[in-house]
Short mmCIF file of C-alpha atoms in Angstrom, two decimals:
data_model
loop_
_atom_site.label_atom_id
_atom_site.label_comp_id
_atom_site.label_asym_id
_atom_site.label_seq_id
_atom_site.Cartn_x
_atom_site.Cartn_y
_atom_site.Cartn_z
CA UNK A 1 47.88 55.69 12.13
CA UNK A 2 43.74 55.77 11.10
CA UNK A 3 44.18 53.76 7.47
CA UNK A 4 46.25 50.60 9.87
CA UNK A 5 43.01 50.44 12.37
CA UNK A 6 40.71 50.37 9.45
CA UNK A 7 42.75 47.55 7.55
CA UNK A 8 42.64 45.38 11.24
CA UNK A 9 39.29 46.28 11.94
CA UNK A 10 38.97 44.88 7.89
CA UNK A 11 41.06 41.88 8.67
CA UNK A 12 38.54 41.82 12.53
CA UNK A 13 35.48 41.18 10.69
CA UNK A 14 37.10 39.27 7.93
CA UNK A 15 38.27 36.36 10.68
CA UNK A 16 34.53 36.60 12.32
CA UNK A 17 33.09 35.67 8.98
CA UNK A 18 35.76 32.51 8.66
CA UNK A 19 35.01 31.24 11.35
CA UNK A 20 31.45 31.22 11.66
CA UNK A 21 31.78 30.14 7.99
CA UNK A 22 33.40 27.03 9.50
CA UNK A 23 31.05 26.08 12.57
CA UNK A 24 28.45 25.98 10.21
CA UNK A 25 26.01 22.92 10.97
CA UNK A 26 26.21 20.29 8.16
CA UNK A 27 24.35 18.05 8.56
CA UNK A 28 21.69 14.76 7.07
CA UNK A 29 17.99 15.13 7.77
CA UNK A 30 19.18 11.70 9.23
CA UNK A 31 20.87 13.36 11.91
CA UNK A 32 18.36 16.42 11.88
CA UNK A 33 15.65 14.41 12.80
CA UNK A 34 17.48 12.48 15.47
CA UNK A 35 19.24 14.78 16.96
CA UNK A 36 17.16 18.19 16.73
CA UNK A 37 13.96 17.26 15.70
CA UNK A 38 12.85 14.02 18.02
CA UNK A 39 12.76 10.92 16.58
CA UNK A 40 8.91 10.56 17.20
CA UNK A 41 6.84 13.70 18.52
CA UNK A 42 3.77 15.50 18.28
CA UNK A 43 4.51 16.52 15.23
CA UNK A 44 5.52 13.13 13.32
CA UNK A 45 2.18 12.03 14.86
CA UNK A 46 -0.23 14.06 13.76
CA UNK A 47 1.68 13.86 10.41
CA UNK A 48 1.22 9.91 10.40
CA UNK A 49 -2.36 10.13 11.42
CA UNK A 50 -3.04 12.85 8.69
CA UNK A 51 -1.22 10.50 6.19
CA UNK A 52 -2.53 7.15 6.81
CA UNK A 53 -6.14 8.40 6.72
CA UNK A 54 -6.23 8.28 2.93
CA UNK A 55 -5.53 4.73 3.58
CA UNK A 56 -9.35 3.46 4.28
CA UNK A 57 -10.53 4.71 1.03
CA UNK A 58 -7.43 2.84 -0.54
CA UNK A 59 -8.61 -0.22 0.77
CA UNK A 60 -12.45 -0.05 0.77
CA UNK A 61 -12.43 0.74 -3.74
CA UNK A 62 -9.87 -2.22 -3.92
CA UNK A 63 -12.19 -4.75 -1.55
CA UNK A 64 -15.56 -3.53 -2.82
CA UNK A 65 -15.24 -5.64 -5.69
CA UNK A 66 -15.91 -8.70 -2.88
CA UNK A 67 -19.88 -7.35 -2.74
CA UNK A 68 -20.42 -5.71 -5.39
CA UNK A 69 -18.83 -8.77 -7.68
CA UNK A 70 -19.81 -11.85 -6.00
CA UNK A 71 -22.46 -14.56 -7.44
CA UNK A 72 -25.85 -14.26 -5.40
CA UNK A 73 -27.06 -16.75 -3.59
CA UNK A 74 -30.32 -16.89 -5.54
CA UNK A 75 -31.95 -15.21 -8.11
CA UNK A 76 -35.04 -12.67 -8.48
CA UNK A 77 -36.96 -12.58 -11.71
CA UNK A 78 -38.56 -9.07 -11.11
CA UNK A 79 -40.90 -9.10 -13.71
CA UNK A 80 -40.91 -11.51 -16.99
CA UNK A 81 -40.02 -9.21 -19.28
CA UNK A 82 -37.96 -6.07 -17.66
CA UNK A 83 -34.86 -6.26 -15.64
CA UNK A 84 -34.45 -3.74 -12.33
CA UNK A 85 -33.29 -1.02 -13.57
CA UNK A 86 -36.22 -1.75 -16.67
CA UNK A 87 -34.07 -2.76 -19.37
CA UNK A 88 -35.84 -6.11 -21.56
CA UNK A 89 -34.62 -9.92 -20.28
CA UNK A 90 -35.88 -12.52 -21.79
CA UNK A 91 -39.62 -13.77 -23.46
CA UNK A 92 -42.02 -14.39 -20.86
CA UNK A 93 -42.14 -18.06 -21.09
CA UNK A 94 -38.06 -18.45 -21.14
CA UNK A 95 -38.39 -16.56 -17.55
CA UNK A 96 -40.19 -19.00 -16.48
CA UNK A 97 -39.30 -21.75 -17.46
CA UNK A 98 -35.57 -20.04 -16.68
CA UNK A 99 -36.46 -19.35 -12.62
CA UNK A 100 -38.21 -22.33 -11.96
CA UNK A 101 -34.64 -22.73 -9.97
CA UNK A 102 -35.36 -19.92 -7.52
CA UNK A 103 -35.33 -20.46 -3.15
CA UNK A 104 -32.65 -23.31 -4.02
CA UNK A 105 -30.40 -23.86 -1.84
CA UNK A 106 -28.18 -24.53 -3.89
CA UNK A 107 -29.51 -21.69 -6.11
CA UNK A 108 -25.36 -19.67 -6.91
CA UNK A 109 -25.02 -23.39 -9.12
CA UNK A 110 -27.17 -22.56 -12.02
CA UNK A 111 -28.33 -19.56 -10.89
CA UNK A 112 -31.86 -19.59 -12.45
CA UNK A 113 -30.11 -21.48 -15.84
CA UNK A 114 -29.64 -17.71 -16.90
CA UNK A 115 -26.37 -16.84 -18.84
CA UNK A 116 -23.87 -14.22 -16.65
CA UNK A 117 -24.91 -10.52 -16.25
CA UNK A 118 -28.88 -11.41 -17.25
CA UNK A 119 -31.15 -12.01 -14.26
CA UNK A 120 -32.99 -9.26 -12.72
CA UNK A 121 -32.98 -7.63 -9.35
CA UNK A 122 -29.86 -8.88 -8.10
CA UNK A 123 -28.40 -8.53 -4.73
CA UNK A 124 -24.72 -7.65 -6.57
CA UNK A 125 -23.28 -7.52 -9.70
CA UNK A 126 -22.74 -10.78 -11.98
CA UNK A 127 -19.82 -10.91 -12.84
CA UNK A 128 -16.96 -12.79 -13.51
CA UNK A 129 -14.99 -13.92 -10.25
CA UNK A 130 -11.79 -12.51 -11.60
CA UNK A 131 -13.04 -9.26 -12.85
CA UNK A 132 -11.97 -7.79 -8.91
CA UNK A 133 -8.34 -9.02 -10.37
CA UNK A 134 -8.82 -7.51 -13.26
CA UNK A 135 -9.65 -4.00 -12.38
CA UNK A 136 -6.60 -4.15 -10.15
CA UNK A 137 -4.73 -5.23 -13.20
CA UNK A 138 -3.78 -1.33 -13.67
CA UNK A 139 -3.27 -0.55 -10.42
CA UNK A 140 0.77 -2.84 -11.25
CA UNK A 141 1.62 1.29 -13.55
CA UNK A 142 4.48 2.54 -12.41
CA UNK A 143 3.09 6.03 -13.47
CA UNK A 144 2.49 7.60 -9.50
CA UNK A 145 5.42 5.91 -7.91
CA UNK A 146 7.59 8.04 -10.83
CA UNK A 147 5.85 10.71 -10.95
CA UNK A 148 5.87 10.65 -6.83
CA UNK A 149 9.65 10.72 -7.31
CA UNK A 150 10.95 12.63 -10.35
CA UNK A 151 8.11 15.47 -10.98
CA UNK A 152 5.33 16.04 -8.49
CA UNK A 153 6.64 14.63 -4.76
CA UNK A 154 4.84 12.42 -2.90
CA UNK A 155 1.81 15.14 -1.60
CA UNK A 156 1.00 16.48 -4.42
CA UNK A 157 0.99 12.37 -6.44
CA UNK A 158 -1.16 11.66 -3.27
CA UNK A 159 -3.72 14.18 -4.11
CA UNK A 160 -3.69 13.30 -7.99
CA UNK A 161 -4.38 10.23 -6.79
CA UNK A 162 -7.23 11.04 -4.68
CA UNK A 163 -9.06 13.04 -6.45
CA UNK A 164 -9.29 9.83 -9.81
CA UNK A 165 -10.20 7.22 -7.59
CA UNK A 166 -12.85 9.77 -6.48
CA UNK A 167 -14.44 10.03 -9.91
CA UNK A 168 -13.78 6.90 -11.03
CA UNK A 169 -15.70 5.13 -7.58
CA UNK A 170 -18.58 7.71 -7.98
CA UNK A 171 -18.34 7.57 -12.61
CA UNK A 172 -18.58 3.45 -11.81
CA UNK A 173 -22.22 3.27 -9.43
CA UNK A 174 -23.39 4.59 -13.01
CA UNK A 175 -21.94 2.52 -15.09
CA UNK A 176 -24.99 1.38 -17.42
CA UNK A 177 -23.52 -2.13 -18.51
CA UNK A 178 -20.90 -4.78 -17.74
CA UNK A 179 -18.15 -3.78 -20.09
CA UNK A 180 -18.47 0.15 -18.93
CA UNK A 181 -18.28 -1.57 -15.31
CA UNK A 182 -15.44 -3.08 -16.06
CA UNK A 183 -12.99 -0.32 -17.83
CA UNK A 184 -14.25 1.45 -15.12
CA UNK A 185 -13.31 -0.38 -12.50
CA UNK A 186 -10.15 -0.98 -14.45
CA UNK A 187 -9.16 2.91 -14.02
CA UNK A 188 -9.95 3.01 -10.44
CA UNK A 189 -7.41 0.65 -10.38
CA UNK A 190 -5.01 2.31 -11.46
CA UNK A 191 -6.28 5.83 -9.69
CA UNK A 192 -6.22 3.91 -6.24
CA UNK A 193 -2.60 2.73 -6.64
CA UNK A 194 -0.45 5.77 -6.48
CA UNK A 195 -2.36 6.34 -2.77
CA UNK A 196 -1.38 3.50 -0.57
CA UNK A 197 2.55 3.86 -1.95
CA UNK A 198 2.97 7.72 -1.05
CA UNK A 199 0.91 7.14 2.33
CA UNK A 200 3.89 4.81 3.53
CA UNK A 201 6.79 6.96 1.93
CA UNK A 202 5.44 10.39 3.66
CA UNK A 203 4.70 8.27 6.98
CA UNK A 204 8.46 6.72 7.15
CA UNK A 205 10.15 9.69 5.63
CA UNK A 206 8.97 11.92 8.76
CA UNK A 207 10.54 9.66 11.64
CA UNK A 208 13.55 8.62 13.00
CA UNK A 209 14.44 4.67 12.20
CA UNK A 210 13.83 3.29 15.53
CA UNK A 211 10.09 4.23 14.43
CA UNK A 212 10.52 3.06 10.23
CA UNK A 213 8.32 0.03 11.29
CA UNK A 214 5.71 1.08 13.91
CA UNK A 215 5.00 4.20 11.26
CA UNK A 216 4.68 1.78 8.26
CA UNK A 217 1.49 -0.35 10.49
CA UNK A 218 0.13 2.29 11.48
CA UNK A 219 -1.25 3.43 7.60
CA UNK A 220 -2.11 -0.71 7.74
CA UNK A 221 -4.50 -0.17 10.66
CA UNK A 222 -6.64 1.77 8.83
CA UNK A 223 -6.41 0.05 5.32
CA UNK A 224 -7.91 -2.56 8.15
CA UNK A 225 -10.26 -0.20 9.00
CA UNK A 226 -11.23 0.61 5.81
CA UNK A 227 -11.68 -2.75 5.64
CA UNK A 228 -13.92 -3.47 8.03
CA UNK A 229 -16.07 -0.81 6.97
CA UNK A 230 -16.62 -2.38 4.58
CA UNK A 231 -19.71 -5.35 4.87
CA UNK A 232 -20.88 -2.65 7.09
CA UNK A 233 -21.43 -0.51 4.06
CA UNK A 234 -22.35 -3.03 1.52
CA UNK A 235 -24.62 -4.67 4.23
CA UNK A 236 -26.63 -1.28 3.99
CA UNK A 237 -26.15 -1.43 0.14
CA UNK A 238 -27.01 -5.19 -0.58
CA UNK A 239 -30.23 -4.11 -2.61
CA UNK A 240 -27.93 -1.98 -4.77
CA UNK A 241 -24.63 -1.61 -5.42
CA UNK A 242 -24.17 1.95 -6.74
CA UNK A 243 -25.38 3.20 -3.53
CA UNK A 244 -21.68 1.67 -2.17
CA UNK A 245 -19.75 3.13 -5.23
CA UNK A 246 -21.69 6.51 -4.59
CA UNK A 247 -20.77 5.96 -0.95
CA UNK A 248 -16.97 5.03 -0.99
CA UNK A 249 -16.93 7.39 -4.22
CA UNK A 250 -17.03 10.26 -1.41
CA UNK A 251 -14.13 9.65 0.61
CA UNK A 252 -11.05 10.76 -1.25
CA UNK A 253 -13.15 14.21 -2.34
CA UNK A 254 -13.39 14.84 1.09
CA UNK A 255 -9.94 13.88 2.75
CA UNK A 256 -8.76 15.92 -0.65
CA UNK A 257 -10.39 18.84 0.25
CA UNK A 258 -10.36 19.01 4.58
CA UNK A 259 -7.33 16.73 5.35
CA UNK A 260 -4.31 17.04 2.63
CA UNK A 261 -4.06 20.39 2.71
CA UNK A 262 -2.33 19.60 6.05
CA UNK A 263 0.15 17.58 5.56
CA UNK A 264 4.34 18.53 4.72
CA UNK A 265 5.89 17.07 1.68
CA UNK A 266 9.15 15.16 2.14
CA UNK A 267 11.17 17.01 3.23
CA UNK A 268 14.30 14.27 1.43
CA UNK A 269 12.61 14.85 -1.37
CA UNK A 270 13.08 18.84 -1.07
CA UNK A 271 16.37 17.37 -0.06
CA UNK A 272 16.93 15.54 -3.55
CA UNK A 273 15.25 17.88 -5.29
CA UNK A 274 17.13 20.78 -4.98
CA UNK A 275 14.96 22.54 -2.65
CA UNK A 276 16.65 22.04 0.44
CA UNK A 277 15.05 25.86 2.28
CA UNK A 278 11.57 24.36 2.10
CA UNK A 279 13.60 20.61 2.78
CA UNK A 280 15.12 22.64 5.94
CA UNK A 281 11.70 24.72 6.54
CA UNK A 282 9.60 21.64 7.47
CA UNK A 283 12.03 20.43 9.36
CA UNK A 284 11.99 23.79 11.63
CA UNK A 285 8.37 22.99 12.09
CA UNK A 286 8.89 19.66 13.37
CA UNK A 287 10.87 20.77 16.37
CA UNK A 288 9.04 23.68 17.17
CA UNK A 289 5.59 21.68 17.38
CA UNK A 290 7.79 19.42 19.19
CA UNK A 291 9.39 21.85 22.00
CA UNK A 292 12.60 22.10 19.99
CA UNK A 293 14.54 24.69 17.93
CA UNK A 294 17.44 23.78 14.97
CA UNK A 295 19.59 25.82 15.43
CA UNK A 296 20.63 28.63 13.11
CA UNK A 297 23.75 28.10 11.78
CA UNK A 298 21.82 24.04 9.96
CA UNK A 299 22.27 23.47 6.70
CA UNK A 300 21.74 20.05 5.14
CA UNK A 301 23.96 18.13 4.02
CA UNK A 302 22.75 16.74 0.27
CA UNK A 303 24.65 13.74 -1.23
CA UNK A 304 24.10 14.67 -4.65
CA UNK A 305 25.08 17.75 -4.27
CA UNK A 306 28.38 16.78 -2.88
CA UNK A 307 31.10 18.75 -4.99
CA UNK A 308 31.50 22.58 -5.86
CA UNK A 309 31.50 24.51 -9.07
CA UNK A 310 30.37 22.69 -12.43
CA UNK A 311 30.21 19.25 -10.90
CA UNK A 312 27.81 20.15 -8.51
CA UNK A 313 25.18 20.64 -11.35
CA UNK A 314 27.07 17.54 -13.38
CA UNK A 315 26.21 15.02 -10.28
CA UNK A 316 22.86 16.34 -9.26
CA UNK A 317 22.51 15.38 -13.64
CA UNK A 318 23.81 11.68 -12.91
CA UNK A 319 21.96 11.59 -9.88
CA UNK A 320 18.02 12.80 -10.91
CA UNK A 321 19.39 9.51 -14.28
CA UNK A 322 19.67 7.37 -11.39
CA UNK A 323 17.16 4.45 -12.45
CA UNK A 324 16.01 0.81 -10.86
CA UNK A 325 16.50 -0.65 -13.81
CA UNK A 326 20.17 0.63 -14.87
CA UNK A 327 21.71 0.33 -11.29
CA UNK A 328 22.71 -3.55 -11.28
CA UNK A 329 22.20 -3.89 -8.02
CA UNK A 330 19.33 -2.45 -7.59
CA UNK A 331 17.81 -4.09 -9.97
CA UNK A 332 18.40 -8.01 -8.53
CA UNK A 333 17.22 -6.72 -4.85
CA UNK A 334 14.05 -5.22 -6.84
CA UNK A 335 13.54 -7.99 -8.98
CA UNK A 336 14.24 -10.92 -6.06
CA UNK A 337 11.33 -8.32 -4.03
CA UNK A 338 8.91 -8.77 -7.52
CA UNK A 339 8.87 -12.36 -7.16
CA UNK A 340 8.20 -12.39 -2.93
CA UNK A 341 5.80 -10.20 -3.61
CA UNK A 342 4.17 -12.04 -5.91
CA UNK A 343 3.27 -14.64 -4.29
CA UNK A 344 1.87 -12.65 -0.79
CA UNK A 345 0.08 -11.14 -3.39
CA UNK A 346 -1.32 -13.91 -4.36
CA UNK A 347 -1.87 -15.26 -1.12
CA UNK A 348 -2.75 -11.85 0.49
CA UNK A 349 -6.14 -11.23 -1.75
CA UNK A 350 -6.84 -14.82 -3.15
CA UNK A 351 -7.72 -15.81 0.84
CA UNK A 352 -10.08 -13.42 1.18
CA UNK A 353 -11.51 -14.35 -2.04
CA UNK A 354 -11.32 -17.82 -1.66
CA UNK A 355 -13.90 -17.17 1.47
CA UNK A 356 -16.92 -17.51 -0.47
CA UNK A 357 -15.72 -20.78 -0.91
CA UNK A 358 -16.27 -21.78 2.75
CA UNK A 359 -19.65 -22.09 2.69
CA UNK A 360 -20.34 -19.24 4.97
CA UNK A 361 -22.50 -16.17 4.69
CA UNK A 362 -20.31 -14.07 2.94
CA UNK A 363 -20.72 -10.47 5.52
CA UNK A 364 -19.80 -12.70 8.30
CA UNK A 365 -16.73 -14.08 7.01
CA UNK A 366 -15.11 -10.96 5.50
CA UNK A 367 -16.11 -8.86 8.35
CA UNK A 368 -14.22 -12.45 10.33
CA UNK A 369 -11.10 -11.57 8.29
CA UNK A 370 -11.28 -7.84 8.56
CA UNK A 371 -10.86 -8.41 11.67
CA UNK A 372 -8.13 -11.13 11.52
CA UNK A 373 -6.42 -7.76 10.40
CA UNK A 374 -6.31 -5.85 13.28
CA UNK A 375 -4.11 -8.42 15.67
CA UNK A 376 -1.33 -8.58 12.59
CA UNK A 377 -1.12 -5.13 12.44
CA UNK A 378 -0.80 -4.84 16.51
CA UNK A 379 1.57 -7.89 16.48
CA UNK A 380 3.09 -6.66 13.24
CA UNK A 381 4.04 -3.57 15.43
CA UNK A 382 5.42 -5.00 18.76
CA UNK A 383 7.44 -7.06 16.68
CA UNK A 384 8.69 -5.15 13.97
CA UNK A 385 9.91 -2.56 16.95
CA UNK A 386 13.20 -5.19 18.27
CA UNK A 387 12.79 -8.00 15.43
CA UNK A 388 14.84 -8.22 12.28
CA UNK A 389 12.43 -7.44 8.88
CA UNK A 390 13.79 -10.38 7.10
CA UNK A 391 13.27 -12.56 9.82
CA UNK A 392 9.50 -11.37 10.97
CA UNK A 393 8.80 -11.48 7.25
CA UNK A 394 9.46 -15.38 6.82
CA UNK A 395 8.08 -16.13 9.82
CA UNK A 396 4.51 -15.15 8.77
CA UNK A 397 4.97 -16.50 5.29
CA UNK A 398 5.67 -19.66 6.78
CA UNK A 399 2.37 -19.61 8.57
CA UNK A 400 0.10 -18.47 5.93
CA UNK A 401 2.13 -21.17 4.25
CA UNK A 402 1.49 -24.33 6.62
CA UNK A 403 -2.52 -22.82 7.86
CA UNK A 404 -3.21 -22.91 4.20
CA UNK A 405 -2.64 -26.57 3.99
CA UNK A 406 -3.55 -26.89 7.56
CA UNK A 407 -6.83 -26.04 5.43
CA UNK A 408 -6.99 -29.37 3.33
CA UNK A 409 -7.20 -31.55 6.07
CA UNK A 410 -9.52 -29.79 7.74
CA UNK A 411 -11.77 -29.36 4.89
CA UNK A 412 -11.83 -32.78 4.63
CA UNK A 413 -11.81 -33.77 8.09
CA UNK A 414 -13.74 -31.08 9.47
CA UNK A 415 -17.32 -32.12 6.91
CA UNK A 416 -19.49 -33.77 9.80
CA UNK A 417 -18.78 -31.62 12.06
CA UNK A 418 -20.04 -28.49 10.07
CA UNK A 419 -22.89 -25.96 10.74
CA UNK A 420 -25.84 -25.76 9.27
CA UNK A 421 -24.88 -23.73 6.60
CA UNK A 422 -22.20 -26.79 5.04
CA UNK A 423 -18.73 -24.02 6.33
CA UNK A 424 -16.15 -26.83 8.79
CA UNK A 425 -15.89 -23.99 12.32
CA UNK A 426 -11.85 -25.61 12.18
CA UNK A 427 -11.53 -24.63 8.24
CA UNK A 428 -12.56 -21.01 9.47
CA UNK A 429 -10.87 -20.62 12.51
CA UNK A 430 -7.69 -22.12 10.12
CA UNK A 431 -7.97 -19.64 8.06
CA UNK A 432 -8.37 -16.89 10.00
CA UNK A 433 -4.71 -17.29 11.34
CA UNK A 434 -3.35 -17.79 7.57
CA UNK A 435 -4.60 -14.47 6.45
CA UNK A 436 -3.58 -13.13 9.42
CA UNK A 437 -0.26 -14.29 9.22
CA UNK A 438 -0.44 -13.16 5.26
CA UNK A 439 -1.06 -9.19 6.44
CA UNK A 440 1.59 -9.50 8.40
CA UNK A 441 3.67 -10.84 5.86
CA UNK A 442 2.73 -8.33 3.02
CA UNK A 443 2.73 -4.99 6.01
CA UNK A 444 6.25 -5.83 6.61
CA UNK A 445 7.17 -6.45 2.93
CA UNK A 446 6.34 -3.66 2.52
CA UNK A 447 7.59 -1.59 5.22
CA UNK A 448 10.90 -3.65 4.21
CA UNK A 449 11.14 -2.32 0.88
CA UNK A 450 10.21 1.46 2.01
CA UNK A 451 13.87 0.99 3.54
CA UNK A 452 15.86 -1.50 0.83
CA UNK A 453 16.05 1.16 -1.51
CA UNK A 454 16.96 5.35 -1.53
CA UNK A 455 15.09 8.78 -2.11
CA UNK A 456 15.19 9.42 -5.09
CA UNK A 457 14.06 5.98 -6.51
CA UNK A 458 12.45 4.98 -3.47
CA UNK A 459 8.52 5.79 -4.70
CA UNK A 460 9.34 3.50 -7.84
CA UNK A 461 10.47 1.16 -5.88
CA UNK A 462 6.99 0.74 -3.40
CA UNK A 463 5.39 1.31 -7.28
CA UNK A 464 6.82 -1.33 -8.54
CA UNK A 465 6.02 -4.00 -5.31
CA UNK A 466 3.06 -2.40 -5.42
CA UNK A 467 2.74 -4.22 -9.58
CA UNK A 468 4.19 -7.11 -7.85
CA UNK A 469 1.21 -7.73 -5.50
CA UNK A 470 -1.40 -5.86 -7.73
CA UNK A 471 -0.68 -9.09 -10.41
CA UNK A 472 -0.85 -11.82 -7.42
CA UNK A 473 -3.72 -10.17 -6.75
CA UNK A 474 -5.32 -10.64 -10.28
CA UNK A 475 -4.32 -14.05 -10.61
CA UNK A 476 -5.17 -15.43 -7.45
CA UNK A 477 -9.58 -15.33 -8.39
CA UNK A 478 -8.20 -18.14 -10.64
CA UNK A 479 -7.33 -19.96 -8.42
CA UNK A 480 -10.64 -19.27 -6.35
CA UNK A 481 -12.42 -20.29 -8.69
CA UNK A 482 -11.08 -23.85 -9.24
CA UNK A 483 -11.10 -24.34 -5.38
CA UNK A 484 -15.50 -24.41 -6.18
CA UNK A 485 -14.12 -27.61 -7.81
CA UNK A 486 -11.44 -28.75 -5.64
CA UNK A 487 -10.45 -26.93 -2.22
CA UNK A 488 -7.73 -29.48 -1.73
CA UNK A 489 -5.66 -27.88 -4.26
CA UNK A 490 -6.29 -24.52 -3.82
CA UNK A 491 -5.46 -25.07 -0.52
CA UNK A 492 -1.88 -26.37 -1.81
CA UNK A 493 -1.23 -23.72 -4.10
CA UNK A 494 -1.64 -20.66 -1.84
CA UNK A 495 0.38 -22.17 1.01
CA UNK A 496 3.19 -23.51 -1.60
CA UNK A 497 4.18 -19.73 -2.70
CA UNK A 498 3.72 -18.16 0.52
CA UNK A 499 6.33 -20.72 1.75
CA UNK A 500 8.49 -19.54 -0.60
CA UNK A 501 7.85 -16.30 -0.80
CA UNK A 502 9.78 -16.74 2.91
CA UNK A 503 11.99 -18.58 1.42
CA UNK A 504 12.88 -15.63 -1.57
CA UNK A 505 13.03 -13.27 1.83
CA UNK A 506 16.87 -15.14 2.11
CA UNK A 507 18.48 -13.04 -0.60
CA UNK A 508 17.83 -9.52 0.95
CA UNK A 509 19.80 -7.51 2.79
CA UNK A 510 18.46 -6.80 6.94
CA UNK A 511 17.57 -3.25 7.00
CA UNK A 512 16.90 -3.01 10.71
CA UNK A 513 18.42 0.64 12.42
CA UNK A 514 19.84 1.48 9.18
CA UNK A 515 19.57 4.51 7.34
CA UNK A 516 17.59 5.92 4.67
CA UNK A 517 20.32 7.46 2.20
CA UNK A 518 18.55 9.38 -0.96
CA UNK A 519 20.89 8.17 -4.41
CA UNK A 520 21.29 4.92 -5.53
CA UNK A 521 25.44 6.02 -6.38
CA UNK A 522 25.39 7.19 -1.60
CA UNK A 523 24.02 3.61 -0.54
CA UNK A 524 26.03 1.27 -2.69
CA UNK A 525 29.63 2.77 -1.49
CA UNK A 526 27.89 2.94 2.22
CA UNK A 527 26.39 -0.86 1.92
CA UNK A 528 29.63 -1.52 0.45
CA UNK A 529 32.16 -0.53 3.14
CA UNK A 530 29.59 -1.56 5.33
CA UNK A 531 30.32 -5.22 3.72
CA UNK A 532 33.87 -4.39 4.08
CA UNK A 533 33.67 -4.11 7.67
CA UNK A 534 32.34 -7.16 8.14
#
């Protein structure tokens, strides 16, 4: 009798275990965030704020060359024999004759007759204008995107990038000559390339689909703040370009020590790397700060481990081998994004560098462009909440292109009404509108790219987009130089490329309110089913 009772008790316990197993709640990260954590709560706002701070020094290091590489309006010879840093310049008699044009209002044209890099007491380093582009060429490296996706994760990759950015910026301030300076700017471009892409992905992967666009724009607001702070720093360092680089080298280091330790890794990345327990702990932390709790029987569904036994391991290894360039649909999409990004980067950075051809005070025009970034972010944030990504991007690119073309008209018609410095105010206003639209297109394209690709290649995709943007940025200074001879031609090229980028976006799918997929295979299957339903 007792034996029968024991058997019945075992069956009862066994039945309860089966029932518990059957009621186990398995959800995707999107479902957990939307249903239990909250689409956007205090925890995510704090997370996004801490992550987005890094955009400030990314902006400063990217755009510092506007001031450090600018050709001064006039040269001043401190000594006929010595440079300001006590290096020999030219013989006394030659210096006396070559510097005869000091004080000429057109002084920047002849630069006292000295070859580039041979003047003394400069406001900044006299280097080829294209140096600002060359220094950013290395940013096209996809190393940080690969590291963030395949090995280190988003947080540790950003830490590495911040430390390298701080180091290379400080070493730049110690450059003994133009060649070492160029090399270090080259290295700095590589170092900072991981900051923006990790910031954007870390921010957007922590919130619900409704808020991805707005959260992405938040990062660009801090980028604008960094841009706006640059002329203020540069003005006080106008007699020493070395001081400028020393100051901007401090921020990444301070951020790495004081703020980055409080940033959480992306739960999506942890999940696809098989670290579901850590991913769930981060989501629990988010929920707790939001005043909510996750169900005790909750587990995360990993699309790369949907099978059982040995097949699960094979499926996981297959997922890890997935690549943008070995998956046909992803490769085609990436090529379109990169072509589009090239045009946007060419216009966005080219218009910034082209301010020297507007015949206005450099500090004033740079500050004005920086201010135009703020309404661009605000407009992008508002419109991204209810407007399709593709439409918002294309319309912004079209407005930027038309504005550049209109600058041709005002560059001629406004000459008679130019101010004392020779600049045309109507042209400056149109240029500001065009830059604001280009900034909006630039920002939206980043968010668009995040949503176009799944978690296991997302950082790599954003990195490839950044490569294309920086390729356009590195070539744009050549057009700025050409603009000194023919402003109309430079504005025409800027306008054409911007409109072309808007047209290219028509080959991309819409992503507003679409889920963030975890693997290429999952996204391909889901998008195929969606197209069949339509």
